[in-house]
JSON list of C-alpha atoms in Angstrom, two decimals:
[
{"chain": "A", "resi": 1, "resn": "UNK", "atom": "CA", "xyz": [-11.90, 62.82, -3.07]},
{"chain": "A", "resi": 2, "resn": "UNK", "atom": "CA", "xyz": [-14.33, 61.29, -1.04]},
{"chain": "A", "resi": 3, "resn": "UNK", "atom": "CA", "xyz": [-13.85, 58.51, 2.04]},
{"chain": "A", "resi": 4, "resn": "UNK", "atom": "CA", "xyz": [-15.29, 57.06, 5.16]},
{"chain": "A", "resi": 5, "resn": "UNK", "atom": "CA", "xyz": [-13.71, 56.35, 8.28]},
{"chain": "A", "resi": 6, "resn": "UNK", "atom": "CA", "xyz": [-15.21, 53.64, 11.01]},
{"chain": "A", "resi": 7, "resn": "UNK", "atom": "CA", "xyz": [-13.31, 54.78, 14.11]},
{"chain": "A", "resi": 8, "resn": "UNK", "atom": "CA", "xyz": [-13.99, 51.10, 15.76]},
{"chain": "A", "resi": 9, "resn": "UNK", "atom": "CA", "xyz": [-12.80, 48.03, 14.13]},
{"chain": "A", "resi": 10, "resn": "UNK", "atom": "CA", "xyz": [-14.75, 46.03, 16.86]},
{"chain": "A", "resi": 11, "resn": "UNK", "atom": "CA", "xyz": [-18.14, 46.88, 19.04]},
{"chain": "A", "resi": 12, "resn": "UNK", "atom": "CA", "xyz": [-18.99, 44.64, 21.55]},
{"chain": "A", "resi": 13, "resn": "UNK", "atom": "CA", "xyz": [-22.77, 44.62, 23.19]},
{"chain": "A", "resi": 14, "resn": "UNK", "atom": "CA", "xyz": [-25.07, 42.67, 25.50]},
{"chain": "A", "resi": 15, "resn": "UNK", "atom": "CA", "xyz": [-28.12, 41.35, 24.08]},
{"chain": "A", "resi": 16, "resn": "UNK", "atom": "CA", "xyz": [-30.76, 44.07, 24.75]},
{"chain": "A", "resi": 17, "resn": "UNK", "atom": "CA", "xyz": [-28.74, 46.58, 24.96]},
{"chain": "A", "resi": 18, "resn": "UNK", "atom": "CA", "xyz": [-28.53, 49.67, 22.35]},
{"chain": "A", "resi": 19, "resn": "UNK", "atom": "CA", "xyz": [-25.95, 49.40, 20.01]},
{"chain": "A", "resi": 20, "resn": "UNK", "atom": "CA", "xyz": [-24.27, 52.33, 17.71]},
{"chain": "A", "resi": 21, "resn": "UNK", "atom": "CA", "xyz": [-21.78, 51.46, 15.20]},
{"chain": "A", "resi": 22, "resn": "UNK", "atom": "CA", "xyz": [-19.86, 55.11, 14.10]},
{"chain": "A", "resi": 23, "resn": "UNK", "atom": "CA", "xyz": [-19.27, 56.43, 10.63]},
{"chain": "A", "resi": 24, "resn": "UNK", "atom": "CA", "xyz": [-17.82, 59.37, 9.67]},
{"chain": "A", "resi": 25, "resn": "UNK", "atom": "CA", "xyz": [-17.52, 60.40, 6.11]},
{"chain": "A", "resi": 26, "resn": "UNK", "atom": "CA", "xyz": [-15.77, 63.31, 3.49]},
{"chain": "A", "resi": 27, "resn": "UNK", "atom": "CA", "xyz": [-17.45, 64.29, 0.58]},
{"chain": "A", "resi": 28, "resn": "UNK", "atom": "CA", "xyz": [-18.16, 67.72, -1.16]},
{"chain": "A", "resi": 29, "resn": "UNK", "atom": "CA", "xyz": [-21.69, 68.81, -1.62]},
{"chain": "A", "resi": 30, "resn": "UNK", "atom": "CA", "xyz": [-25.02, 66.49, -0.12]},
{"chain": "A", "resi": 31, "resn": "UNK", "atom": "CA", "xyz": [-23.90, 63.29, 0.92]},
{"chain": "A", "resi": 32, "resn": "UNK", "atom": "CA", "xyz": [-25.92, 60.40, -0.20]},
{"chain": "A", "resi": 33, "resn": "UNK", "atom": "CA", "xyz": [-25.04, 57.35, 2.84]},
{"chain": "A", "resi": 34, "resn": "UNK", "atom": "CA", "xyz": [-25.79, 53.83, 3.13]},
{"chain": "A", "resi": 35, "resn": "UNK", "atom": "CA", "xyz": [-25.20, 50.96, 5.46]},
{"chain": "A", "resi": 36, "resn": "UNK", "atom": "CA", "xyz": [-24.53, 47.33, 4.36]},
{"chain": "A", "resi": 37, "resn": "UNK", "atom": "CA", "xyz": [-24.44, 44.54, 6.72]},
{"chain": "A", "resi": 38, "resn": "UNK", "atom": "CA", "xyz": [-21.89, 41.27, 5.74]},
{"chain": "A", "resi": 39, "resn": "UNK", "atom": "CA", "xyz": [-23.04, 38.00, 7.15]},
{"chain": "A", "resi": 40, "resn": "UNK", "atom": "CA", "xyz": [-20.35, 35.53, 7.54]},
{"chain": "A", "resi": 41, "resn": "UNK", "atom": "CA", "xyz": [-19.43, 33.96, 4.21]},
{"chain": "A", "resi": 42, "resn": "UNK", "atom": "CA", "xyz": [-22.48, 36.15, 2.22]},
{"chain": "A", "resi": 43, "resn": "UNK", "atom": "CA", "xyz": [-22.41, 38.97, 0.15]},
{"chain": "A", "resi": 44, "resn": "UNK", "atom": "CA", "xyz": [-23.36, 42.64, 1.20]},
{"chain": "A", "resi": 45, "resn": "UNK", "atom": "CA", "xyz": [-26.98, 43.26, 2.24]},
{"chain": "A", "resi": 46, "resn": "UNK", "atom": "CA", "xyz": [-28.42, 46.89, 2.27]},
{"chain": "A", "resi": 47, "resn": "UNK", "atom": "CA", "xyz": [-29.80, 48.47, 5.44]},
{"chain": "A", "resi": 48, "resn": "UNK", "atom": "CA", "xyz": [-30.31, 51.49, 4.95]},
{"chain": "A", "resi": 49, "resn": "UNK", "atom": "CA", "xyz": [-29.48, 54.70, 3.08]},
{"chain": "A", "resi": 50, "resn": "UNK", "atom": "CA", "xyz": [-30.22, 58.46, 3.43]},
{"chain": "A", "resi": 51, "resn": "UNK", "atom": "CA", "xyz": [-30.22, 60.95, 0.54]},
{"chain": "A", "resi": 52, "resn": "UNK", "atom": "CA", "xyz": [-32.41, 63.63, 1.60]},
{"chain": "A", "resi": 53, "resn": "UNK", "atom": "CA", "xyz": [-34.98, 64.54, 4.16]},
{"chain": "A", "resi": 54, "resn": "UNK", "atom": "CA", "xyz": [-35.39, 63.83, 7.80]},
{"chain": "A", "resi": 55, "resn": "UNK", "atom": "CA", "xyz": [-32.14, 63.22, 9.24]},
{"chain": "A", "resi": 56, "resn": "UNK", "atom": "CA", "xyz": [-33.56, 60.07, 11.26]},
{"chain": "A", "resi": 57, "resn": "UNK", "atom": "CA", "xyz": [-33.46, 57.45, 8.98]},
{"chain": "A", "resi": 58, "resn": "UNK", "atom": "CA", "xyz": [-35.38, 54.00, 9.51]},
{"chain": "A", "resi": 59, "resn": "UNK", "atom": "CA", "xyz": [-34.09, 50.52, 7.58]},
{"chain": "A", "resi": 60, "resn": "UNK", "atom": "CA", "xyz": [-34.08, 46.80, 7.89]},
{"chain": "A", "resi": 61, "resn": "UNK", "atom": "CA", "xyz": [-34.14, 44.89, 11.21]},
{"chain": "A", "resi": 62, "resn": "UNK", "atom": "CA", "xyz": [-34.91, 47.61, 13.28]},
{"chain": "A", "resi": 63, "resn": "UNK", "atom": "CA", "xyz": [-32.17, 49.51, 12.41]},
{"chain": "A", "resi": 64, "resn": "UNK", "atom": "CA", "xyz": [-31.94, 53.17, 11.88]},
{"chain": "A", "resi": 65, "resn": "UNK", "atom": "CA", "xyz": [-29.06, 55.94, 11.23]},
{"chain": "A", "resi": 66, "resn": "UNK", "atom": "CA", "xyz": [-29.05, 59.75, 12.45]},
{"chain": "A", "resi": 67, "resn": "UNK", "atom": "CA", "xyz": [-27.13, 61.83, 9.63]},
{"chain": "A", "resi": 68, "resn": "UNK", "atom": "CA", "xyz": [-25.66, 64.82, 11.20]},
{"chain": "A", "resi": 69, "resn": "UNK", "atom": "CA", "xyz": [-23.81, 67.11, 8.58]},
{"chain": "A", "resi": 70, "resn": "UNK", "atom": "CA", "xyz": [-22.11, 69.40, 11.00]},
{"chain": "A", "resi": 71, "resn": "UNK", "atom": "CA", "xyz": [-20.42, 66.27, 12.59]},
{"chain": "A", "resi": 72, "resn": "UNK", "atom": "CA", "xyz": [-20.41, 65.04, 9.04]},
{"chain": "A", "resi": 73, "resn": "UNK", "atom": "CA", "xyz": [-21.44, 61.55, 10.83]},
{"chain": "A", "resi": 74, "resn": "UNK", "atom": "CA", "xyz": [-23.98, 58.87, 10.06]},
{"chain": "A", "resi": 75, "resn": "UNK", "atom": "CA", "xyz": [-23.94, 56.56, 13.06]},
{"chain": "A", "resi": 76, "resn": "UNK", "atom": "CA", "xyz": [-26.03, 53.11, 12.64]},
{"chain": "A", "resi": 77, "resn": "UNK", "atom": "CA", "xyz": [-28.13, 52.54, 16.00]},
{"chain": "A", "resi": 78, "resn": "UNK", "atom": "CA", "xyz": [-30.66, 49.89, 17.32]},
{"chain": "A", "resi": 79, "resn": "UNK", "atom": "CA", "xyz": [-32.22, 50.40, 20.27]},
{"chain": "A", "resi": 80, "resn": "UNK", "atom": "CA", "xyz": [-32.19, 46.30, 21.67]},
{"chain": "A", "resi": 81, "resn": "UNK", "atom": "CA", "xyz": [-29.52, 44.35, 20.16]},
{"chain": "A", "resi": 82, "resn": "UNK", "atom": "CA", "xyz": [-29.33, 40.61, 19.20]},
{"chain": "A", "resi": 83, "resn": "UNK", "atom": "CA", "xyz": [-27.59, 37.82, 19.20]},
{"chain": "A", "resi": 84, "resn": "UNK", "atom": "CA", "xyz": [-28.28, 37.63, 15.29]},
{"chain": "A", "resi": 85, "resn": "UNK", "atom": "CA", "xyz": [-27.38, 41.30, 14.84]},
{"chain": "A", "resi": 86, "resn": "UNK", "atom": "CA", "xyz": [-23.75, 40.07, 14.93]},
{"chain": "A", "resi": 87, "resn": "UNK", "atom": "CA", "xyz": [-22.07, 40.60, 11.71]},
{"chain": "A", "resi": 88, "resn": "UNK", "atom": "CA", "xyz": [-19.75, 42.88, 9.71]},
{"chain": "A", "resi": 89, "resn": "UNK", "atom": "CA", "xyz": [-20.96, 46.47, 9.02]},
{"chain": "A", "resi": 90, "resn": "UNK", "atom": "CA", "xyz": [-19.96, 48.59, 6.55]},
{"chain": "A", "resi": 91, "resn": "UNK", "atom": "CA", "xyz": [-20.90, 52.44, 6.00]},
{"chain": "A", "resi": 92, "resn": "UNK", "atom": "CA", "xyz": [-20.29, 53.94, 2.40]},
{"chain": "A", "resi": 93, "resn": "UNK", "atom": "CA", "xyz": [-20.81, 57.26, 0.50]},
{"chain": "A", "resi": 94, "resn": "UNK", "atom": "CA", "xyz": [-21.74, 57.83, -3.18]},
{"chain": "A", "resi": 95, "resn": "UNK", "atom": "CA", "xyz": [-18.65, 58.92, -4.77]},
{"chain": "A", "resi": 96, "resn": "UNK", "atom": "CA", "xyz": [-18.58, 62.30, -7.47]},
{"chain": "A", "resi": 97, "resn": "UNK", "atom": "CA", "xyz": [-16.48, 59.75, -9.86]},
{"chain": "A", "resi": 98, "resn": "UNK", "atom": "CA", "xyz": [-16.30, 56.02, -11.15]},
{"chain": "A", "resi": 99, "resn": "UNK", "atom": "CA", "xyz": [-19.69, 56.52, -12.68]},
{"chain": "A", "resi": 100, "resn": "UNK", "atom": "CA", "xyz": [-21.32, 57.39, -8.95]},
{"chain": "A", "resi": 101, "resn": "UNK", "atom": "CA", "xyz": [-20.15, 54.20, -7.58]},
{"chain": "A", "resi": 102, "resn": "UNK", "atom": "CA", "xyz": [-19.66, 54.67, -3.64]},
{"chain": "A", "resi": 103, "resn": "UNK", "atom": "CA", "xyz": [-16.34, 54.31, -1.28]},
{"chain": "A", "resi": 104, "resn": "UNK", "atom": "CA", "xyz": [-16.75, 52.10, 1.62]},
{"chain": "A", "resi": 105, "resn": "UNK", "atom": "CA", "xyz": [-15.47, 52.38, 4.77]},
{"chain": "A", "resi": 106, "resn": "UNK", "atom": "CA", "xyz": [-13.30, 49.37, 6.42]},
{"chain": "A", "resi": 107, "resn": "UNK", "atom": "CA", "xyz": [-16.14, 47.97, 8.03]},
{"chain": "A", "resi": 108, "resn": "UNK", "atom": "CA", "xyz": [-16.86, 47.42, 12.04]},
{"chain": "A", "resi": 109, "resn": "UNK", "atom": "CA", "xyz": [-17.72, 43.52, 13.47]},
{"chain": "A", "resi": 110, "resn": "UNK", "atom": "CA", "xyz": [-20.27, 43.57, 15.54]},
{"chain": "A", "resi": 111, "resn": "UNK", "atom": "CA", "xyz": [-20.42, 41.20, 18.36]},
{"chain": "A", "resi": 112, "resn": "UNK", "atom": "CA", "xyz": [-23.73, 40.60, 20.55]},
{"chain": "A", "resi": 113, "resn": "UNK", "atom": "CA", "xyz": [-22.97, 38.79, 23.76]},
{"chain": "A", "resi": 114, "resn": "UNK", "atom": "CA", "xyz": [-26.20, 36.56, 25.07]},
{"chain": "B", "resi": 1, "resn": "UNK", "atom": "CA", "xyz": [-35.36, 36.29, -9.12]},
{"chain": "B", "resi": 2, "resn": "UNK", "atom": "CA", "xyz": [-32.27, 34.51, -8.53]},
{"chain": "B", "resi": 3, "resn": "UNK", "atom": "CA", "xyz": [-30.84, 38.17, -8.31]},
{"chain": "B", "resi": 4, "resn": "UNK", "atom": "CA", "xyz": [-26.47, 38.32, -8.98]},
{"chain": "B", "resi": 5, "resn": "UNK", "atom": "CA", "xyz": [-24.96, 35.07, -8.99]},
{"chain": "B", "resi": 6, "resn": "UNK", "atom": "CA", "xyz": [-21.16, 34.94, -9.10]},
{"chain": "B", "resi": 7, "resn": "UNK", "atom": "CA", "xyz": [-19.26, 31.47, -9.92]},
{"chain": "B", "resi": 8, "resn": "UNK", "atom": "CA", "xyz": [-16.83, 30.11, -9.13]},
{"chain": "B", "resi": 9, "resn": "UNK", "atom": "CA", "xyz": [-17.43, 30.07, -4.98]},
{"chain": "B", "resi": 10, "resn": "UNK", "atom": "CA", "xyz": [-13.84, 29.50, -4.31]},
{"chain": "B", "resi": 11, "resn": "UNK", "atom": "CA", "xyz": [-11.02, 29.36, -6.71]},
{"chain": "B", "resi": 12, "resn": "UNK", "atom": "CA", "xyz": [-7.21, 28.42, -6.21]},
{"chain": "B", "resi": 13, "resn": "UNK", "atom": "CA", "xyz": [-4.58, 29.81, -8.84]},
{"chain": "B", "resi": 14, "resn": "UNK", "atom": "CA", "xyz": [-0.99, 29.69, -9.57]},
{"chain": "B", "resi": 15, "resn": "UNK", "atom": "CA", "xyz": [1.09, 32.65, -9.48]},
{"chain": "B", "resi": 16, "resn": "UNK", "atom": "CA", "xyz": [0.86, 33.75, -13.57]},
{"chain": "B", "resi": 17, "resn": "UNK", "atom": "CA", "xyz": [-2.02, 31.44, -14.24]},
{"chain": "B", "resi": 18, "resn": "UNK", "atom": "CA", "xyz": [-5.31, 33.36, -15.89]},
{"chain": "B", "resi": 19, "resn": "UNK", "atom": "CA", "xyz": [-8.96, 32.89, -14.95]},
{"chain": "B", "resi": 20, "resn": "UNK", "atom": "CA", "xyz": [-12.45, 34.42, -15.25]},
{"chain": "B", "resi": 21, "resn": "UNK", "atom": "CA", "xyz": [-14.82, 35.61, -12.44]},
{"chain": "B", "resi": 22, "resn": "UNK", "atom": "CA", "xyz": [-18.14, 35.35, -13.91]},
{"chain": "B", "resi": 23, "resn": "UNK", "atom": "CA", "xyz": [-20.97, 37.45, -12.11]},
{"chain": "B", "resi": 24, "resn": "UNK", "atom": "CA", "xyz": [-24.76, 37.32, -14.22]},
{"chain": "B", "resi": 25, "resn": "UNK", "atom": "CA", "xyz": [-27.52, 39.41, -12.59]},
{"chain": "B", "resi": 26, "resn": "UNK", "atom": "CA", "xyz": [-31.28, 38.92, -13.46]},
{"chain": "B", "resi": 27, "resn": "UNK", "atom": "CA", "xyz": [-33.02, 42.27, -12.49]},
{"chain": "B", "resi": 28, "resn": "UNK", "atom": "CA", "xyz": [-32.13, 44.19, -15.98]},
{"chain": "B", "resi": 29, "resn": "UNK", "atom": "CA", "xyz": [-29.81, 46.95, -13.96]},
{"chain": "B", "resi": 30, "resn": "UNK", "atom": "CA", "xyz": [-28.09, 49.16, -15.95]},
{"chain": "B", "resi": 31, "resn": "UNK", "atom": "CA", "xyz": [-24.70, 49.44, -13.28]},
{"chain": "B", "resi": 32, "resn": "UNK", "atom": "CA", "xyz": [-22.70, 46.80, -12.52]},
{"chain": "B", "resi": 33, "resn": "UNK", "atom": "CA", "xyz": [-19.51, 46.78, -10.74]},
{"chain": "B", "resi": 34, "resn": "UNK", "atom": "CA", "xyz": [-16.56, 44.65, -9.23]},
{"chain": "B", "resi": 35, "resn": "UNK", "atom": "CA", "xyz": [-15.20, 45.27, -5.59]},
{"chain": "B", "resi": 36, "resn": "UNK", "atom": "CA", "xyz": [-12.58, 43.04, -4.16]},
{"chain": "B", "resi": 37, "resn": "UNK", "atom": "CA", "xyz": [-12.60, 42.88, 0.25]},
{"chain": "B", "resi": 38, "resn": "UNK", "atom": "CA", "xyz": [-9.61, 42.50, 1.73]},
{"chain": "B", "resi": 39, "resn": "UNK", "atom": "CA", "xyz": [-9.16, 42.81, 5.65]},
{"chain": "B", "resi": 40, "resn": "UNK", "atom": "CA", "xyz": [-9.26, 45.99, 7.02]},
{"chain": "B", "resi": 41, "resn": "UNK", "atom": "CA", "xyz": [-9.65, 47.86, 3.74]},
{"chain": "B", "resi": 42, "resn": "UNK", "atom": "CA", "xyz": [-13.55, 47.60, 3.27]},
{"chain": "B", "resi": 43, "resn": "UNK", "atom": "CA", "xyz": [-14.68, 47.05, -0.31]},
{"chain": "B", "resi": 44, "resn": "UNK", "atom": "CA", "xyz": [-12.73, 48.36, -3.40]},
{"chain": "B", "resi": 45, "resn": "UNK", "atom": "CA", "xyz": [-13.66, 49.28, -6.72]},
{"chain": "B", "resi": 46, "resn": "UNK", "atom": "CA", "xyz": [-12.05, 47.43, -9.64]},
{"chain": "B", "resi": 47, "resn": "UNK", "atom": "CA", "xyz": [-13.91, 48.19, -12.54]},
{"chain": "B", "resi": 48, "resn": "UNK", "atom": "CA", "xyz": [-17.60, 49.20, -13.07]},
{"chain": "B", "resi": 49, "resn": "UNK", "atom": "CA", "xyz": [-20.12, 49.39, -16.04]},
{"chain": "B", "resi": 50, "resn": "UNK", "atom": "CA", "xyz": [-23.00, 51.71, -16.21]},
{"chain": "B", "resi": 51, "resn": "UNK", "atom": "CA", "xyz": [-24.43, 49.88, -19.63]},
{"chain": "B", "resi": 52, "resn": "UNK", "atom": "CA", "xyz": [-23.75, 47.11, -22.10]},
{"chain": "B", "resi": 53, "resn": "UNK", "atom": "CA", "xyz": [-20.83, 48.02, -23.99]},
{"chain": "B", "resi": 54, "resn": "UNK", "atom": "CA", "xyz": [-19.60, 50.65, -21.85]},
{"chain": "B", "resi": 55, "resn": "UNK", "atom": "CA", "xyz": [-16.86, 49.91, -18.96]},
{"chain": "B", "resi": 56, "resn": "UNK", "atom": "CA", "xyz": [-14.83, 51.82, -16.70]},
{"chain": "B", "resi": 57, "resn": "UNK", "atom": "CA", "xyz": [-12.02, 51.66, -14.30]},
{"chain": "B", "resi": 58, "resn": "UNK", "atom": "CA", "xyz": [-11.97, 51.77, -10.65]},
{"chain": "B", "resi": 59, "resn": "UNK", "atom": "CA", "xyz": [-10.00, 52.42, -7.71]},
{"chain": "B", "resi": 60, "resn": "UNK", "atom": "CA", "xyz": [-8.01, 49.36, -8.23]},
{"chain": "B", "resi": 61, "resn": "UNK", "atom": "CA", "xyz": [-7.61, 48.46, -11.82]},
{"chain": "B", "resi": 62, "resn": "UNK", "atom": "CA", "xyz": [-4.21, 46.90, -12.55]},
{"chain": "B", "resi": 63, "resn": "UNK", "atom": "CA", "xyz": [-4.34, 43.14, -13.51]},
{"chain": "B", "resi": 64, "resn": "UNK", "atom": "CA", "xyz": [-7.75, 42.94, -14.41]},
{"chain": "B", "resi": 65, "resn": "UNK", "atom": "CA", "xyz": [-9.95, 43.19, -17.43]},
{"chain": "B", "resi": 66, "resn": "UNK", "atom": "CA", "xyz": [-13.77, 43.41, -17.95]},
{"chain": "B", "resi": 67, "resn": "UNK", "atom": "CA", "xyz": [-16.49, 43.68, -20.77]},
{"chain": "B", "resi": 68, "resn": "UNK", "atom": "CA", "xyz": [-19.85, 44.03, -20.98]},
{"chain": "B", "resi": 69, "resn": "UNK", "atom": "CA", "xyz": [-21.74, 42.54, -24.26]},
{"chain": "B", "resi": 70, "resn": "UNK", "atom": "CA", "xyz": [-24.97, 41.81, -22.73]},
{"chain": "B", "resi": 71, "resn": "UNK", "atom": "CA", "xyz": [-26.75, 43.70, -19.67]},
{"chain": "B", "resi": 72, "resn": "UNK", "atom": "CA", "xyz": [-26.94, 40.56, -17.62]},
{"chain": "B", "resi": 73, "resn": "UNK", "atom": "CA", "xyz": [-23.45, 39.60, -17.52]},
{"chain": "B", "resi": 74, "resn": "UNK", "atom": "CA", "xyz": [-20.03, 41.33, -16.45]},
{"chain": "B", "resi": 75, "resn": "UNK", "atom": "CA", "xyz": [-17.09, 38.81, -16.21]},
{"chain": "B", "resi": 76, "resn": "UNK", "atom": "CA", "xyz": [-14.14, 39.99, -14.51]},
{"chain": "B", "resi": 77, "resn": "UNK", "atom": "CA", "xyz": [-10.69, 38.15, -16.21]},
{"chain": "B", "resi": 78, "resn": "UNK", "atom": "CA", "xyz": [-7.43, 38.01, -14.37]},
{"chain": "B", "resi": 79, "resn": "UNK", "atom": "CA", "xyz": [-4.72, 38.07, -16.68]},
{"chain": "B", "resi": 80, "resn": "UNK", "atom": "CA", "xyz": [-1.93, 36.66, -14.96]},
{"chain": "B", "resi": 81, "resn": "UNK", "atom": "CA", "xyz": [-2.66, 36.26, -11.46]},
{"chain": "B", "resi": 82, "resn": "UNK", "atom": "CA", "xyz": [-0.46, 37.39, -8.57]},
{"chain": "B", "resi": 83, "resn": "UNK", "atom": "CA", "xyz": [-0.29, 36.43, -4.74]},
{"chain": "B", "resi": 84, "resn": "UNK", "atom": "CA", "xyz": [-1.38, 40.47, -4.05]},
{"chain": "B", "resi": 85, "resn": "UNK", "atom": "CA", "xyz": [-4.94, 39.37, -6.05]},
{"chain": "B", "resi": 86, "resn": "UNK", "atom": "CA", "xyz": [-5.28, 36.80, -3.05]},
{"chain": "B", "resi": 87, "resn": "UNK", "atom": "CA", "xyz": [-8.84, 38.21, -1.96]},
{"chain": "B", "resi": 88, "resn": "UNK", "atom": "CA", "xyz": [-12.74, 38.11, -1.99]},
{"chain": "B", "resi": 89, "resn": "UNK", "atom": "CA", "xyz": [-14.33, 39.05, -4.81]},
{"chain": "B", "resi": 90, "resn": "UNK", "atom": "CA", "xyz": [-17.82, 40.70, -5.00]},
{"chain": "B", "resi": 91, "resn": "UNK", "atom": "CA", "xyz": [-19.79, 41.77, -7.89]},
{"chain": "B", "resi": 92, "resn": "UNK", "atom": "CA", "xyz": [-22.80, 44.30, -7.26]},
{"chain": "B", "resi": 93, "resn": "UNK", "atom": "CA", "xyz": [-25.65, 45.38, -9.40]},
{"chain": "B", "resi": 94, "resn": "UNK", "atom": "CA", "xyz": [-28.01, 48.36, -8.92]},
{"chain": "B", "resi": 95, "resn": "UNK", "atom": "CA", "xyz": [-30.75, 50.36, -11.67]},
{"chain": "B", "resi": 96, "resn": "UNK", "atom": "CA", "xyz": [-29.36, 52.69, -13.55]},
{"chain": "B", "resi": 97, "resn": "UNK", "atom": "CA", "xyz": [-29.73, 56.90, -13.35]},
{"chain": "B", "resi": 98, "resn": "UNK", "atom": "CA", "xyz": [-33.14, 57.71, -11.28]},
{"chain": "B", "resi": 99, "resn": "UNK", "atom": "CA", "xyz": [-32.91, 54.46, -9.69]},
{"chain": "B", "resi": 100, "resn": "UNK", "atom": "CA", "xyz": [-32.63, 53.84, -5.92]},
{"chain": "B", "resi": 101, "resn": "UNK", "atom": "CA", "xyz": [-28.67, 53.51, -5.42]},
{"chain": "B", "resi": 102, "resn": "UNK", "atom": "CA", "xyz": [-29.32, 50.39, -3.78]},
{"chain": "B", "resi": 103, "resn": "UNK", "atom": "CA", "xyz": [-26.63, 48.26, -4.60]},
{"chain": "B", "resi": 104, "resn": "UNK", "atom": "CA", "xyz": [-27.36, 44.05, -4.73]},
{"chain": "B", "resi": 105, "resn": "UNK", "atom": "CA", "xyz": [-24.35, 42.09, -4.28]},
{"chain": "B", "resi": 106, "resn": "UNK", "atom": "CA", "xyz": [-23.47, 38.22, -5.33]},
{"chain": "B", "resi": 107, "resn": "UNK", "atom": "CA", "xyz": [-22.52, 36.00, -2.78]},
{"chain": "B", "resi": 108, "resn": "UNK", "atom": "CA", "xyz": [-18.57, 36.41, -3.47]},
{"chain": "B", "resi": 109, "resn": "UNK", "atom": "CA", "xyz": [-15.65, 34.58, -4.90]},
{"chain": "B", "resi": 110, "resn": "UNK", "atom": "CA", "xyz": [-12.83, 33.58, -2.53]},
{"chain": "B", "resi": 111, "resn": "UNK", "atom": "CA", "xyz": [-9.65, 33.80, -4.66]},
{"chain": "B", "resi": 112, "resn": "UNK", "atom": "CA", "xyz": [-6.19, 32.31, -3.60]},
{"chain": "B", "resi": 113, "resn": "UNK", "atom": "CA", "xyz": [-3.19, 32.87, -5.63]},
{"chain": "B", "resi": 114, "resn": "UNK", "atom": "CA", "xyz": [-0.05, 30.47, -4.51]}
]
C-alpha cells in the first residue's frame, strides 16, 4: 500500500529565510507526487506536482520541490519565506487503487514569523 | 467558472440523524471524490466516482453513501450520524484519464455530530 509521511507537525521560519517542508513517500513503481496548501477555512489548493522529468519542480507562489528517488523524498522549498505563506501544507501521492486517487500526508503547519 | 461548490458550510446534527452534503462542479470533470479531514490525519478518501453512474468506496466508506447521476453533482449522504463523523468534509474533482491529475477542492463543510 502507498503512504506519505510528513515528519514535522510544525515548521517555524523567519520572514526572508529559506523554508523547507519535508515529505517522504512509499509507493510501488514510479511515483506521482503533489503538494497542496490550505489556508484557514479554505479548501486545498494545488501548488505543484512531479510526474516525470526534471527532479526540481517549480510551482505556484515561488515554491519548488525536489524529487529524490533514492531517499523517496519530495521536499517543498522556497528561497525566501513570506508571512503570507503561513498555512497548512499537504504532500500527496497518487494511489494505484481507489481509481488512482490520492493518499495524503498528515500535513505540516508552516508559520512564518515577521 | 464557480469551480467546486459545497453546501452547507456548517452543519450540526444529533446522533442518528441523516443528511446530505451537496457538491457540484462546472468544469466537466469526470473524476469526483469526497474526503474527510481530521487533525493529524490529513485527508482520507471516503468515496469516489470516475464518471456519471460509476461510484466506488475509498479508504473510510462506512456510514456514507454516494451517487453520481450527472457529471456535475456528487452528493454525500450520512445515513445515521455518529459523533465519529464529526469532521471537515471536502469534495474534489479532476479531469479523467489523460488529464493533469491536479485536483480542485471545494471550500469544505464543517460537520459536528452531538
